[in-house]
CSV table of C-alpha atoms and ligand atoms in Angstrom, one decimal:
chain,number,residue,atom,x,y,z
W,1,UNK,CA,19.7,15.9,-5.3
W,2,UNK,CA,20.6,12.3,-5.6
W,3,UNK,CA,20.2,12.2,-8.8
W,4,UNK,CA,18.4,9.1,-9.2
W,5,UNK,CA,16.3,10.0,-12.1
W,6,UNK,CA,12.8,7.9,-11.9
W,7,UNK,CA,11.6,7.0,-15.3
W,8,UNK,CA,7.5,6.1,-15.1
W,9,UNK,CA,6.7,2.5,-16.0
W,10,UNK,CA,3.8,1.0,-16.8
W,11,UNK,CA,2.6,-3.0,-17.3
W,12,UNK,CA,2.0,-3.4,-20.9
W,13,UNK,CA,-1.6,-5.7,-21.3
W,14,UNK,CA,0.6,-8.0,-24.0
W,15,UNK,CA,3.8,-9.0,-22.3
W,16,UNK,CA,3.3,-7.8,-18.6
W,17,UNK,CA,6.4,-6.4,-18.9
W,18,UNK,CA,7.2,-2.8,-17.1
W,19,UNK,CA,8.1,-0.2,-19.8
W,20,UNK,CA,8.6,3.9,-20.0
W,21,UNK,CA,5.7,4.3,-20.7
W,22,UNK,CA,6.3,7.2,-22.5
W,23,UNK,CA,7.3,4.4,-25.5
W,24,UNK,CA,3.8,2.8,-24.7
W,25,UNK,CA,1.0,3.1,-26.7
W,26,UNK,CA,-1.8,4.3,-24.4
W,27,UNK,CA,-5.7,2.8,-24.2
W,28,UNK,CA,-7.9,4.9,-22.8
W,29,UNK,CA,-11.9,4.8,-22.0
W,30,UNK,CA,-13.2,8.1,-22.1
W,31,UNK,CA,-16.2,9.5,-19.8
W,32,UNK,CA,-18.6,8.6,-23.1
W,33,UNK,CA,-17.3,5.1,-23.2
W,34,UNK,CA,-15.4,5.4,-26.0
W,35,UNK,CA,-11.9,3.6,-26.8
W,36,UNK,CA,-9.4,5.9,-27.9
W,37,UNK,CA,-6.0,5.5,-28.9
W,38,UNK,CA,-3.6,8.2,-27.0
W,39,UNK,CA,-0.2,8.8,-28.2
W,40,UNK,CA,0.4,11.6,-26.6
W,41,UNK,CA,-0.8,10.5,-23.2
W,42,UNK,CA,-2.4,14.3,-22.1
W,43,UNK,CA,-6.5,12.4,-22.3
W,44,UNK,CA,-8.0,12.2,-20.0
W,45,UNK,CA,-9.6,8.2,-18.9
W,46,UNK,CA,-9.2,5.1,-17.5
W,47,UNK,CA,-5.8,4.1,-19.2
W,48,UNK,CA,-4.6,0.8,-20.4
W,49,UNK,CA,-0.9,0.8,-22.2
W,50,UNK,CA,1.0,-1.3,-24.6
W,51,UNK,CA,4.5,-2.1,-26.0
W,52,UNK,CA,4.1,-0.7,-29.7
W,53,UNK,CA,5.1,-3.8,-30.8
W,54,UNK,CA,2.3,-6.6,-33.1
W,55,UNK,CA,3.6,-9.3,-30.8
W,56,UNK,CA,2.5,-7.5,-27.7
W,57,UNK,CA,-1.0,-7.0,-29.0
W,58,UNK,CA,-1.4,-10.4,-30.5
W,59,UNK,CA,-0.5,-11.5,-26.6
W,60,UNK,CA,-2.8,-8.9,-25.5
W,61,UNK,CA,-5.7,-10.3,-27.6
W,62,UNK,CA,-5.0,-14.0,-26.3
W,63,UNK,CA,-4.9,-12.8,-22.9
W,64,UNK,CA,-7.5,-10.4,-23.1
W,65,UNK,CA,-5.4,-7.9,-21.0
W,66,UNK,CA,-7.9,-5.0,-22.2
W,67,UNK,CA,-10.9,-6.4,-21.5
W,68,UNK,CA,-9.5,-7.2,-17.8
W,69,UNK,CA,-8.1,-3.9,-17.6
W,70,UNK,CA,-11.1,-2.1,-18.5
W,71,UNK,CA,-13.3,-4.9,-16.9
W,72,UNK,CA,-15.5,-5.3,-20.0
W,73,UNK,CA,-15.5,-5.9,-23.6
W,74,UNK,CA,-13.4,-4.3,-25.9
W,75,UNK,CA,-14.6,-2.9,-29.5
W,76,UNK,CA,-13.2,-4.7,-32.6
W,77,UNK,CA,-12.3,-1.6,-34.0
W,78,UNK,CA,-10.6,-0.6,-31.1
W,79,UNK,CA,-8.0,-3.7,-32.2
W,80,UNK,CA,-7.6,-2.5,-35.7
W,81,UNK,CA,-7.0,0.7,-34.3
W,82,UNK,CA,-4.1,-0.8,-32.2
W,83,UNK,CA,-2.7,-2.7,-35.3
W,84,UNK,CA,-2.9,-0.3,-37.6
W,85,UNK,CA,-1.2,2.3,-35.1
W,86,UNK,CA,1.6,-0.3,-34.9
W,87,UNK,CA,2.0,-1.0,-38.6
W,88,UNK,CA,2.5,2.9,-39.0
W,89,UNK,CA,5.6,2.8,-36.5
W,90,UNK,CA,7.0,0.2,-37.9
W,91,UNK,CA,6.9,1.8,-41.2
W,92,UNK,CA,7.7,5.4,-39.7
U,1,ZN,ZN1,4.5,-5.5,-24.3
């Protein structure tokens, strides 16, 4: 064992940056073409993932990092979803 311990990262839609993504908040389209919010990243979908962070979604809006992700337009409620899921960490 070499004990190199590999931690799995994934690009967050805001900031680009790589993150554990087990501290990412997870996007995902399900088979009925639905936007779901998974926190505890057993869905199954096509999965986007952000920083749990309001700065990383307002980039994420600018950018549009969802709708490229999932290659097509993404619900409003699917945003105030996302804030209101950070707003409840930061007051957690
Ligand atoms: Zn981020």
């Amino acid at each position: 064992m070499s004990g190199n311990r590999k931690v799995p990262v994934r690009k967050c839609v805001g900031c680009q940056e790589m993150k554990n993504k087990k501290e990412m908040i997870r996007i995902i389209r399900t088979a009925e073409n639905e936007f779901v919010l998974d926190t505890t990243g057993k869905k199954n979908g096509r999965g986007a993932y952000l920083c749990p962070d309001r700065e990383c979604l307002k980039k994420a809006v600018k950018n549009r990092g969802l709708e490229r992700s999932f290659k097509q337009a993404i619900p409003d409620e699917v945003y105030e979803a996302l804030e209101k899921e950070m707003i409840d960490i930061d007051t957690r």
